[in-house]
PDB file of C-alpha atoms in Angstrom:
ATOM      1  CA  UNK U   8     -26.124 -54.438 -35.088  1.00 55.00           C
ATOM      2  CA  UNK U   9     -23.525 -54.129 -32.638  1.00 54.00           C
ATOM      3  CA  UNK U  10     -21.643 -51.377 -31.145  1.00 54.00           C
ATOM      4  CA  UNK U  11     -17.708 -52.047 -29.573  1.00 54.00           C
ATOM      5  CA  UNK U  12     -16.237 -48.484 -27.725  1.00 58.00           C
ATOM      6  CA  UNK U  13     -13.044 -49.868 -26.713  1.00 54.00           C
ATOM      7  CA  UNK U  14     -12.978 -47.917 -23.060  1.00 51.00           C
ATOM      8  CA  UNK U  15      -9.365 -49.838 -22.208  1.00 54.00           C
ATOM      9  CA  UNK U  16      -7.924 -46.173 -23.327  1.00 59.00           C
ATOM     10  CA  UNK U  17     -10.025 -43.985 -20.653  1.00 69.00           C
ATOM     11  CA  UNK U  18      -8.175 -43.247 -17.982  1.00 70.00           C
ATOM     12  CA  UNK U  19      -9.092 -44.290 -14.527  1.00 77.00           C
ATOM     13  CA  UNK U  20     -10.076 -42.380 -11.571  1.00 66.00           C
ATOM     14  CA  UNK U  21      -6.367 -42.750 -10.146  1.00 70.00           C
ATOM     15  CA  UNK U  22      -4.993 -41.876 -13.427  1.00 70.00           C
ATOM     16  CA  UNK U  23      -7.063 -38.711 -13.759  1.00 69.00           C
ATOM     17  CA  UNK U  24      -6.023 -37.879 -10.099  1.00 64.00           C
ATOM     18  CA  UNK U  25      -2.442 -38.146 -10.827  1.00 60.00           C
ATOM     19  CA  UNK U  26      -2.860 -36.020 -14.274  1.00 67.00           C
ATOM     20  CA  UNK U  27      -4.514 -33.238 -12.121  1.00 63.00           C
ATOM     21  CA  UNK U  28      -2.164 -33.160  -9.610  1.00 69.00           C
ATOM     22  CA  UNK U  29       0.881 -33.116 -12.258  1.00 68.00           C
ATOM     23  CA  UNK U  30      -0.884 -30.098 -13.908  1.00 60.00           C
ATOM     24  CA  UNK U  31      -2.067 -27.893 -11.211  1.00 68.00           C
ATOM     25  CA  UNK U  32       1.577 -28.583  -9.604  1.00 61.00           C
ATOM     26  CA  UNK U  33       3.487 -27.417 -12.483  1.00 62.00           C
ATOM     27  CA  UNK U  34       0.813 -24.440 -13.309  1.00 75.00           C
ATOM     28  CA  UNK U  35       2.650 -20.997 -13.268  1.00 82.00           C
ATOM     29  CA  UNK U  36       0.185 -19.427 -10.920  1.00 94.00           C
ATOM     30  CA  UNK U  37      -0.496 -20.070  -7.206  1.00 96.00           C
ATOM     31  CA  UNK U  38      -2.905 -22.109  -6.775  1.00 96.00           C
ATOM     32  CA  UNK U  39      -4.381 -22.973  -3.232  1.00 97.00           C
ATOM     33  CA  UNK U  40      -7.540 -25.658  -2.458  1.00 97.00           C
ATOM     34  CA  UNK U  41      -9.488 -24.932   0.791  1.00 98.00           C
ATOM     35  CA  UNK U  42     -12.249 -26.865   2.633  1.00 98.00           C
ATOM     36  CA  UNK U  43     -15.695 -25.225   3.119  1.00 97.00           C
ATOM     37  CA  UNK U  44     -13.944 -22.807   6.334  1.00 97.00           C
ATOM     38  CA  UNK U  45     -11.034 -21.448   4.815  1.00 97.00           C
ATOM     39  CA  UNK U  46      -8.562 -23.866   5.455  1.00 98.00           C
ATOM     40  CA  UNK U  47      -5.366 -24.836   3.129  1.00 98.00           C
ATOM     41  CA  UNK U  48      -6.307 -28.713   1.776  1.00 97.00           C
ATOM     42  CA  UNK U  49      -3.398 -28.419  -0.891  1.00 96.00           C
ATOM     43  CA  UNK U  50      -1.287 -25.533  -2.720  1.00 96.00           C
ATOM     44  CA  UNK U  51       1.247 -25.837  -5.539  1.00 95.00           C
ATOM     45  CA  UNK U  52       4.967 -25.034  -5.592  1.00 94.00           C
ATOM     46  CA  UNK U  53       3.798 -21.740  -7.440  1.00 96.00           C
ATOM     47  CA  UNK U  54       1.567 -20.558  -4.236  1.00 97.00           C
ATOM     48  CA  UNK U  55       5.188 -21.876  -2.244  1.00 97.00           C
ATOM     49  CA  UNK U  56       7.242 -19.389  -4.513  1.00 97.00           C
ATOM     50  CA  UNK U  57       4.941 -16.733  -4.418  1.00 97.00           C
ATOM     51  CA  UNK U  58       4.269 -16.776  -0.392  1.00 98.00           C
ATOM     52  CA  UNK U  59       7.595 -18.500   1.035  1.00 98.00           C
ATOM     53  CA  UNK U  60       5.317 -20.929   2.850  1.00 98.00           C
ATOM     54  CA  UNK U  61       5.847 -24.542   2.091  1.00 97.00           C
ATOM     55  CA  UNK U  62       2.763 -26.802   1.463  1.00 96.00           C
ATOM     56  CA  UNK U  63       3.406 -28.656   5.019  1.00 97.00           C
ATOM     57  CA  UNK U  64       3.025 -25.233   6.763  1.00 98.00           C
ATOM     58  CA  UNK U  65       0.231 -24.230   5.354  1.00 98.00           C
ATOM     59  CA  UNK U  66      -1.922 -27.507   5.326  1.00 98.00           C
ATOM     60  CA  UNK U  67      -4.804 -27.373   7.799  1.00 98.00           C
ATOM     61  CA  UNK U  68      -4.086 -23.480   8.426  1.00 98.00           C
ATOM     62  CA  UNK U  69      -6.857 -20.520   7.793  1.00 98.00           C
ATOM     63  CA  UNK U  70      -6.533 -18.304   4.504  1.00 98.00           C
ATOM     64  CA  UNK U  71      -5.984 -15.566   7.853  1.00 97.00           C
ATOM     65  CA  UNK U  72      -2.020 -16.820   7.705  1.00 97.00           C
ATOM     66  CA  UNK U  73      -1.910 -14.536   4.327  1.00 98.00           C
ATOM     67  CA  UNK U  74      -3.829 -11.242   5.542  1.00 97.00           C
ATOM     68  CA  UNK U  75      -1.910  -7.786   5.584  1.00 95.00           C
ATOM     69  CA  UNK U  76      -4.309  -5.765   7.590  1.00 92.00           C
ATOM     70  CA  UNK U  77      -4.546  -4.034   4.323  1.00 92.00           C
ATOM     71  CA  UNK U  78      -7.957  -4.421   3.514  1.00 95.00           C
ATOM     72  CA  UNK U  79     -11.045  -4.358   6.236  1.00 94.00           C
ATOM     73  CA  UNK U  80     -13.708  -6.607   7.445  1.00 95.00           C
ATOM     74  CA  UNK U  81     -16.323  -4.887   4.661  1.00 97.00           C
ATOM     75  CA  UNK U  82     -14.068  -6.381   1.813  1.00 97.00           C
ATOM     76  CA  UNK U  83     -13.565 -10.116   2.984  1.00 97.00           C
ATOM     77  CA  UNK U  84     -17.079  -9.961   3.807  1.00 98.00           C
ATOM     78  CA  UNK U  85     -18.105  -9.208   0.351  1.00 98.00           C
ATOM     79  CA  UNK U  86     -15.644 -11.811  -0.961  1.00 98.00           C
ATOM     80  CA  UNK U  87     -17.090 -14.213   1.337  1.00 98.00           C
ATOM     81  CA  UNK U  88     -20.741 -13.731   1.016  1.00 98.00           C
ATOM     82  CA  UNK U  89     -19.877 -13.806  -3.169  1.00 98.00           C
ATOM     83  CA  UNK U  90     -18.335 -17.104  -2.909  1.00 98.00           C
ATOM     84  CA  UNK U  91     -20.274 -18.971  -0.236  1.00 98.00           C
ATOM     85  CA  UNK U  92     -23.738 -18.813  -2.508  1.00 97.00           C
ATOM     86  CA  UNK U  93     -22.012 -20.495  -5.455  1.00 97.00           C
ATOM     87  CA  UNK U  94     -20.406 -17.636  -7.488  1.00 98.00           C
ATOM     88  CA  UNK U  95     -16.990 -16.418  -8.548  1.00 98.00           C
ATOM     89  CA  UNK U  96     -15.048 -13.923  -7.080  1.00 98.00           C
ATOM     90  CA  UNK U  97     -12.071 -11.901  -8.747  1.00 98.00           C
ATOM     91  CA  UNK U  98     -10.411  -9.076  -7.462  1.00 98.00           C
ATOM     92  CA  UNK U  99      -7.139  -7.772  -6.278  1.00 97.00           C
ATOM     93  CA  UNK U 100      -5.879  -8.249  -2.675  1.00 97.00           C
ATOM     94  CA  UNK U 101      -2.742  -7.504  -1.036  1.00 96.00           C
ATOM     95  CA  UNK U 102      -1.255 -10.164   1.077  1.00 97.00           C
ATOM     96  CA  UNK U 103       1.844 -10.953   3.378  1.00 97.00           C
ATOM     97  CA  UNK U 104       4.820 -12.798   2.888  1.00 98.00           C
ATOM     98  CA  UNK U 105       5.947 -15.903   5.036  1.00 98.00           C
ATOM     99  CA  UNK U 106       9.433 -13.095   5.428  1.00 97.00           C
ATOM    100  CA  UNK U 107       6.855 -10.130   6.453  1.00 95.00           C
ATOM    101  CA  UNK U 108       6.897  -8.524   2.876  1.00 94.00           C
ATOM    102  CA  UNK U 109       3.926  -7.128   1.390  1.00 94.00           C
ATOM    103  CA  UNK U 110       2.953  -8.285  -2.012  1.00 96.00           C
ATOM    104  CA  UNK U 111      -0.575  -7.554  -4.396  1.00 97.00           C
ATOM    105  CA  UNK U 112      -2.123 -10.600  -6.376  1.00 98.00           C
ATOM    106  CA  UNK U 113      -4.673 -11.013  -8.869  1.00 98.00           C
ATOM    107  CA  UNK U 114      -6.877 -14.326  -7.373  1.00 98.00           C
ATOM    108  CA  UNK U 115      -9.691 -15.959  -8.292  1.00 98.00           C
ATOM    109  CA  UNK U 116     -11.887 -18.080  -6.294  1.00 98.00           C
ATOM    110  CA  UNK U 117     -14.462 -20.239  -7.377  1.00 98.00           C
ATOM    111  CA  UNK U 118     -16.422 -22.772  -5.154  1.00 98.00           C
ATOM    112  CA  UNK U 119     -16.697 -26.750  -5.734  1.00 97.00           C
ATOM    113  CA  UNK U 120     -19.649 -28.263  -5.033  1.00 96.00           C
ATOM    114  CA  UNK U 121     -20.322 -31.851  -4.678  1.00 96.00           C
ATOM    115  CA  UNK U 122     -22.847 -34.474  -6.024  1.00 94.00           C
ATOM    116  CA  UNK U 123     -25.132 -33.127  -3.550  1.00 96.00           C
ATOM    117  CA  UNK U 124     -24.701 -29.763  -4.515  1.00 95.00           C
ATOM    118  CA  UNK U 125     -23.362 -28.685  -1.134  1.00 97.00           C
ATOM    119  CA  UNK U 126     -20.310 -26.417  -1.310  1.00 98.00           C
ATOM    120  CA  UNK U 127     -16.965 -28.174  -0.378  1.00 98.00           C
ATOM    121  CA  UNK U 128     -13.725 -27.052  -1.322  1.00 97.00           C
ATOM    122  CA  UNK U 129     -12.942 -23.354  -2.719  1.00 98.00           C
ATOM    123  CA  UNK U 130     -10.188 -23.321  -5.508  1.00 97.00           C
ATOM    124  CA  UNK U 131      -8.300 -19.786  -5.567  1.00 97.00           C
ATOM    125  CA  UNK U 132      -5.767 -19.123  -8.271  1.00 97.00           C
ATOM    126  CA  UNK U 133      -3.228 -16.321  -7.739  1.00 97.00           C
ATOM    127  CA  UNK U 134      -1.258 -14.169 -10.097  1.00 97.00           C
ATOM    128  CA  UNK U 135       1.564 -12.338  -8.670  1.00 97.00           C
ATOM    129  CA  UNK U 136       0.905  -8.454 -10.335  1.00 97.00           C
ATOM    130  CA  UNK U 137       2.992  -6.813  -7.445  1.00 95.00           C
ATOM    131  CA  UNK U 138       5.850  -5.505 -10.209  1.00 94.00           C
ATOM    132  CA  UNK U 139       3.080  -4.211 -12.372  1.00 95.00           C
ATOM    133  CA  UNK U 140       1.166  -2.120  -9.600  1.00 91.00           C
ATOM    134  CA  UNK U 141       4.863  -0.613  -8.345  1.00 88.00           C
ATOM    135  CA  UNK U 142       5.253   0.877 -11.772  1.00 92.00           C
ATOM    136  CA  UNK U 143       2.097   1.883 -11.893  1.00 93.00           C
ATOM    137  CA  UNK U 144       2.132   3.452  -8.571  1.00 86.00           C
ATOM    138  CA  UNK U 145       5.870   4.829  -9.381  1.00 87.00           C
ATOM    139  CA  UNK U 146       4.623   6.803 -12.054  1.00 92.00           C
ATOM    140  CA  UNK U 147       1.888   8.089 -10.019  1.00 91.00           C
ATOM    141  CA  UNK U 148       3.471   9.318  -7.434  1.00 88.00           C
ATOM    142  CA  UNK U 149       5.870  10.782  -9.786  1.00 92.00           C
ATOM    143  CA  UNK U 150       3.063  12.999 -11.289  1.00 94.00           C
ATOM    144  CA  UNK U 151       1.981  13.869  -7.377  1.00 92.00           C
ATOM    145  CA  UNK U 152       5.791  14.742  -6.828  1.00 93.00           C
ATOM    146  CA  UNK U 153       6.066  17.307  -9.941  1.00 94.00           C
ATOM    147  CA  UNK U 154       2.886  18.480  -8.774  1.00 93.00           C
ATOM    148  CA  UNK U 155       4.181  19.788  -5.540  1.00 93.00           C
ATOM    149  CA  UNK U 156       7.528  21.055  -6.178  1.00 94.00           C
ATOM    150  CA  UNK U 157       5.413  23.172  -9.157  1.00 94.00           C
ATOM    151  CA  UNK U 158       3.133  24.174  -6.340  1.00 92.00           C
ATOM    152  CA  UNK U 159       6.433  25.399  -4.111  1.00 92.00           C
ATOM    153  CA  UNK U 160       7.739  27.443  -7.011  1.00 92.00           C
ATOM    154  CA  UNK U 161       4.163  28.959  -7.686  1.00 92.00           C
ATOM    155  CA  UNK U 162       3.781  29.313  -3.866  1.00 89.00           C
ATOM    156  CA  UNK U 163       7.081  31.249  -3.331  1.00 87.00           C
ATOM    157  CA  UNK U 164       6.620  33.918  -6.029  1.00 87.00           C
ATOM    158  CA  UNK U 165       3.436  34.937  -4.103  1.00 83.00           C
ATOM    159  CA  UNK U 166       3.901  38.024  -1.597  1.00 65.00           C
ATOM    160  CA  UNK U 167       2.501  36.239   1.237  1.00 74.00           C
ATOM    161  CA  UNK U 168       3.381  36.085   4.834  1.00 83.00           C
ATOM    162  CA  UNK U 169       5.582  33.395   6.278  1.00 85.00           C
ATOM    163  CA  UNK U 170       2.155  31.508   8.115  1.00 86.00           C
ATOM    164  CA  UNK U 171       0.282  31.607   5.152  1.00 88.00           C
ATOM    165  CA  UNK U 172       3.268  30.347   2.976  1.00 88.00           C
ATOM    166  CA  UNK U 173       3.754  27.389   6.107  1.00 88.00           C
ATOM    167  CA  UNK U 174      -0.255  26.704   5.571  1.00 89.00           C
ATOM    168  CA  UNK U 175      -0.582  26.643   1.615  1.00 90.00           C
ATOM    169  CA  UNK U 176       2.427  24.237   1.525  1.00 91.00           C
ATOM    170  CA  UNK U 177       1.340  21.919   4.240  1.00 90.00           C
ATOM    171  CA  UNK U 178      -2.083  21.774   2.703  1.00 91.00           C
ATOM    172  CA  UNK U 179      -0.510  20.680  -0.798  1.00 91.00           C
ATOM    173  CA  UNK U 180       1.422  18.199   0.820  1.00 91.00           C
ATOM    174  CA  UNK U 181      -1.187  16.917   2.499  1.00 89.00           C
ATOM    175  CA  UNK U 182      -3.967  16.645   0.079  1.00 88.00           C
ATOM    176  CA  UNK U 183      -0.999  15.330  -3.029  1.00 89.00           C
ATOM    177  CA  UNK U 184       1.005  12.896  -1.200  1.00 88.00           C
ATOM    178  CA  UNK U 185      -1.569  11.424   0.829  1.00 84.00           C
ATOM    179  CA  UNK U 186      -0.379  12.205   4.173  1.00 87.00           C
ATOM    180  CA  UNK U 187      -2.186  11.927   7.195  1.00 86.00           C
ATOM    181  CA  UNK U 188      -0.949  15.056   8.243  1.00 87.00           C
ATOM    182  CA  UNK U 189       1.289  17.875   8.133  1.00 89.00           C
ATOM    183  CA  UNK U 190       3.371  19.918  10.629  1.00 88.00           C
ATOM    184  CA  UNK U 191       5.743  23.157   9.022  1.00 87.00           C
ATOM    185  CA  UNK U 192       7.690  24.929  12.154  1.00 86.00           C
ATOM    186  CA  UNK U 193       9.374  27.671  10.884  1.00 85.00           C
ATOM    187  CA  UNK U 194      11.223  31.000  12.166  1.00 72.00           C
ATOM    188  CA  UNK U 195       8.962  29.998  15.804  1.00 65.00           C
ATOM    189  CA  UNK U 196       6.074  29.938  12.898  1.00 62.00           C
ATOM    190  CA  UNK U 197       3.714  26.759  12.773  1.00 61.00           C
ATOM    191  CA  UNK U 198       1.513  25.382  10.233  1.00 60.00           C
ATOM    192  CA  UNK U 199      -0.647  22.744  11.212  1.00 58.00           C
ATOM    193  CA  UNK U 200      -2.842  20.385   8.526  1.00 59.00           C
ATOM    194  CA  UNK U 201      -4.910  17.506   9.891  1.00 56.00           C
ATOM    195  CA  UNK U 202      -8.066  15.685   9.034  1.00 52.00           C
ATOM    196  CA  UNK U 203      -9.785  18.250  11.510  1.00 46.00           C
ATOM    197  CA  UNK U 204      -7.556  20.739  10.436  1.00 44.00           C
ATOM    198  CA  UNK U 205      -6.046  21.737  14.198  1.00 41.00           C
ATOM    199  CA  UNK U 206      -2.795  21.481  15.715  1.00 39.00           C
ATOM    200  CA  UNK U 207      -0.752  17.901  16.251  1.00 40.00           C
ATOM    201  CA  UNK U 208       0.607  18.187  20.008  1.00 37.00           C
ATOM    202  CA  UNK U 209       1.413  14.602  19.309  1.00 37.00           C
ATOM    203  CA  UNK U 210       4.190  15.405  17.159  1.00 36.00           C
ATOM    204  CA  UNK U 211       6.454  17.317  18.994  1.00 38.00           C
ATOM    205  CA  UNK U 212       7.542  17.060  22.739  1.00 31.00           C
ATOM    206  CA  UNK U 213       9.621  20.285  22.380  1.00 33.00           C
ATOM    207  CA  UNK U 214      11.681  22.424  20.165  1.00 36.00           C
ATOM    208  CA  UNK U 215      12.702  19.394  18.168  1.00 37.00           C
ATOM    209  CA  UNK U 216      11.342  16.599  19.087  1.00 37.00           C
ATOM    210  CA  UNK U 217      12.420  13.280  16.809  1.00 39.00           C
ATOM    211  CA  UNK U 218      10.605  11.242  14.449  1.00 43.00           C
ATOM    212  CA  UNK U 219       8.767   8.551  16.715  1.00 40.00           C
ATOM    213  CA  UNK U 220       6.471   5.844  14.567  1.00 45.00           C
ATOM    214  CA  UNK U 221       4.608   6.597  11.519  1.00 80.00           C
ATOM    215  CA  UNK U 222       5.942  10.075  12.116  1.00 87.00           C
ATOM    216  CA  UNK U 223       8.725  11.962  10.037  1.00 90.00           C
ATOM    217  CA  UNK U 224      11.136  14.657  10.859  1.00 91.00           C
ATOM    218  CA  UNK U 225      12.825  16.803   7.453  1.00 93.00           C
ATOM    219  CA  UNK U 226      15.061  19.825   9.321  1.00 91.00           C
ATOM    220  CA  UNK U 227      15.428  22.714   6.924  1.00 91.00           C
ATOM    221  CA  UNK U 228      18.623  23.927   6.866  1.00 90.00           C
ATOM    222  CA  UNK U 229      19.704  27.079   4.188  1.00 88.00           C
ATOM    223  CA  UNK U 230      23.180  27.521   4.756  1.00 86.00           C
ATOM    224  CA  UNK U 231      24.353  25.542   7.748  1.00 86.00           C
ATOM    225  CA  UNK U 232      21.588  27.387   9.729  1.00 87.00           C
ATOM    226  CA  UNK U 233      18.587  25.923  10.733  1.00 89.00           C
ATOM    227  CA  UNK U 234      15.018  27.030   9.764  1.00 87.00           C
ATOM    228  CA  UNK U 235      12.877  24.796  11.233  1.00 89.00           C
ATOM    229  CA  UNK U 236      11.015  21.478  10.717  1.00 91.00           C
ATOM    230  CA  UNK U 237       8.825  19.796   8.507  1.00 92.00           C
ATOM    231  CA  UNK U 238       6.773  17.207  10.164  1.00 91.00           C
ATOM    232  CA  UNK U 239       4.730  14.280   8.108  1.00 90.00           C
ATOM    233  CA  UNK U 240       2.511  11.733   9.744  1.00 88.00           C
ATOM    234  CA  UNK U 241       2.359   8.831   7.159  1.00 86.00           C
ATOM    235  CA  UNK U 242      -0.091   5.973   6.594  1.00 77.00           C
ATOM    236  CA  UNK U 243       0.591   2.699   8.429  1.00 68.00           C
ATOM    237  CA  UNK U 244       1.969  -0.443   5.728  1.00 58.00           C
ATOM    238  CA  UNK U 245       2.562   2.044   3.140  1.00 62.00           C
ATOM    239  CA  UNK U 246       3.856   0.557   0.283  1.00 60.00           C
ATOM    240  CA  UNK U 247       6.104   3.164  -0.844  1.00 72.00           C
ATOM    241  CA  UNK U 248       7.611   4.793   2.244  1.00 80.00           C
ATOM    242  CA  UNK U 249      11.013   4.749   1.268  1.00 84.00           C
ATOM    243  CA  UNK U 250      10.427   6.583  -2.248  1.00 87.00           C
ATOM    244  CA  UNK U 251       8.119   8.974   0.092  1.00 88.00           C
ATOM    245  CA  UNK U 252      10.653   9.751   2.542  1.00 91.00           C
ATOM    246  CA  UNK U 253      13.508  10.281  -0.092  1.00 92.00           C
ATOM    247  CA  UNK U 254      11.028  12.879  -1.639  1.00 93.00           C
ATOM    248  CA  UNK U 255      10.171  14.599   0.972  1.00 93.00           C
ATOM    249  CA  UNK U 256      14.251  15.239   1.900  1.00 94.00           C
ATOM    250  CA  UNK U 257      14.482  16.757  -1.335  1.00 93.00           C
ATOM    251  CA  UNK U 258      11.572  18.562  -0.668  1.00 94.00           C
ATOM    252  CA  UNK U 259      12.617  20.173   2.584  1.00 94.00           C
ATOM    253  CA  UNK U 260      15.652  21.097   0.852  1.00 93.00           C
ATOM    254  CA  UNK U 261      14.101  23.193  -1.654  1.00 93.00           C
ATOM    255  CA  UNK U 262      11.375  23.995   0.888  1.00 92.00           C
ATOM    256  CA  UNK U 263      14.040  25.403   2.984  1.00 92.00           C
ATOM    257  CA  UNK U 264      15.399  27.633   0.382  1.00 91.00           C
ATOM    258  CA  UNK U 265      12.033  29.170  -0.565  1.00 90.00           C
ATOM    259  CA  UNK U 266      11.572  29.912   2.917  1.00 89.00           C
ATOM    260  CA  UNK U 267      14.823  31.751   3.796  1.00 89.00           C
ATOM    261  CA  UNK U 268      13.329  33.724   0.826  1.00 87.00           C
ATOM    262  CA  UNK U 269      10.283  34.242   2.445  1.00 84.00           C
ATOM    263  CA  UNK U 270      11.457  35.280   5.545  1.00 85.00           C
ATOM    264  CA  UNK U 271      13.835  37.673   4.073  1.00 84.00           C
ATOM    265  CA  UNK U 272      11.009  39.187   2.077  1.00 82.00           C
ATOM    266  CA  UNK U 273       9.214  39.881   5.025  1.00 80.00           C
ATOM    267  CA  UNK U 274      11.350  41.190   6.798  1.00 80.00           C
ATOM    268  CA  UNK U 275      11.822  43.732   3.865  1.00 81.00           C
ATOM    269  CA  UNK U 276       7.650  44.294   3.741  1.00 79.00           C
ATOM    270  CA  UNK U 277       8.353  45.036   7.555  1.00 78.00           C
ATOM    271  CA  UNK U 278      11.227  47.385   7.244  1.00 81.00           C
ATOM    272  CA  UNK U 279       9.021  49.296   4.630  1.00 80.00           C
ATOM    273  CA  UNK U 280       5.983  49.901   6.819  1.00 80.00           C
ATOM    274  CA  UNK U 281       8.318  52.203   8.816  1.00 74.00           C
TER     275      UNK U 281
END
């Protein structure tokens, strides 16, 4: 007995080229094919919308175009090492824009391999979760907020000295908000924290010197009349400077209240011991 398959329905090799390419260019996520080094062989108007670099820029260019400088050689290491003997790799990474602006993806990478078995193309698809990680972030660094201005009320009902008030505050700032380090000057009165803990000459060039780099200046004024300074060093590429910095004037407002307290206080404590 014979068997007919009627095969005039399969498509052919062009066919199934063009369906693949119709698919993977309309696909809602980025989607980017390297060779075997790293380099762009084709990406999708999804990656285009999603970096602001056209496929013709990109073709023949390293995966480097996209770093941030947020992450360090240790972590494209590992991703390399995971990929380059066969398996999958999935994480989050933070790349930059063709306009300079940082954004976080979810990506996956998987290897190709052909007949041979020899690895030849990479295949990375990319999920834009930057608005997700913002509120998540937001409402983190909400709680860290509330935390701190709690810790200045707590702080300020305490009958301490105007150093030690300087040095508990600068520590909570500091060790909540992420800083690299933080610089109180008040009343001729300053309160250094650091990773080693000692002074920053680096921050000020004189009485008040202004913000210069990653470095922030917050006067504290109480009444038209100046206090004093606080002084934050922040992180470099940090993601949420601008919320930061609008917290910490806030901050040095209420700071600079609980201060002019402070001071007053201990003046009375020194009027006393007369």
């Amino acid at each position: 007995m014979a068997v007919v398959r009627d095969v005039s329905a399969r498509p052919t090799a062009d066919e199934r080229a063009h369906i693949f390419e119709v698919a993977v260019g309309a696909a809602a996520n980025g989607i980017a094919i390297t060779d075997a080094a790293g380099n762009f062989v084709y990406v999708n108007e999804a990656f285009t919308k999603l970096t602001g670099f056209r496929a013709e820029e990109v073709i023949g260019q390293s995966t480097r175009l996209l770093k941030s400088g947020r992450h360090d050689a240790s972590f494209y290491g590992h991703l390399w090492a995971t990929i380059t003997r066969g398996d999958v790799w999935h994480g989050e990474t933070v790349n930059r824009r063709k306009d300079g602006s940082l954004y976080v993806e979810e990506q996956t990478i998987a290897p190709v391999r052909a007949t041979s078995g020899a690895i030849t193309h990479y295949v990375a698809i990319k999920h834009d979760i930057t608005a997700r990680r913002s509120a998540e972030e937001a409402l983190r660094r909400r709680i860290r907020e509330l935390s701190v201005l709690h810790r200045l009320a707590v702080l300020s009902t305490e009958a301490v000295d105007v150093q030690t008030f300087a040095t508990r505050l600068a520590m909570t700032l500091r060790e909540h908000l992420d800083l690299v380090a933080v610089e109180l000057d008040v009343s001729d009165q300053t309160a250094s924290v650091s990773p080693t803990d000692g002074a920053l000459p680096s921050f000020r060039a004189g009485p008040a010197a202004p913000a210069s780099g990653d470095t922030l200046v917050f006067p504290l004024w109480v009444a038209g009349r100046k206090l004093g300074e606080l002084r934050v060093r922040v992180r470099p590429y940090d993601l949420e400077r601008p919320e930061l910095e609008r917290f910490l004037e806030t901050f040095a407002t209420q700071a600079a209240s609980a201060f002019s307290r402070a001071l007053l206080q201990e003046e009375v404590r020194r009027l006393e011991r007369r």
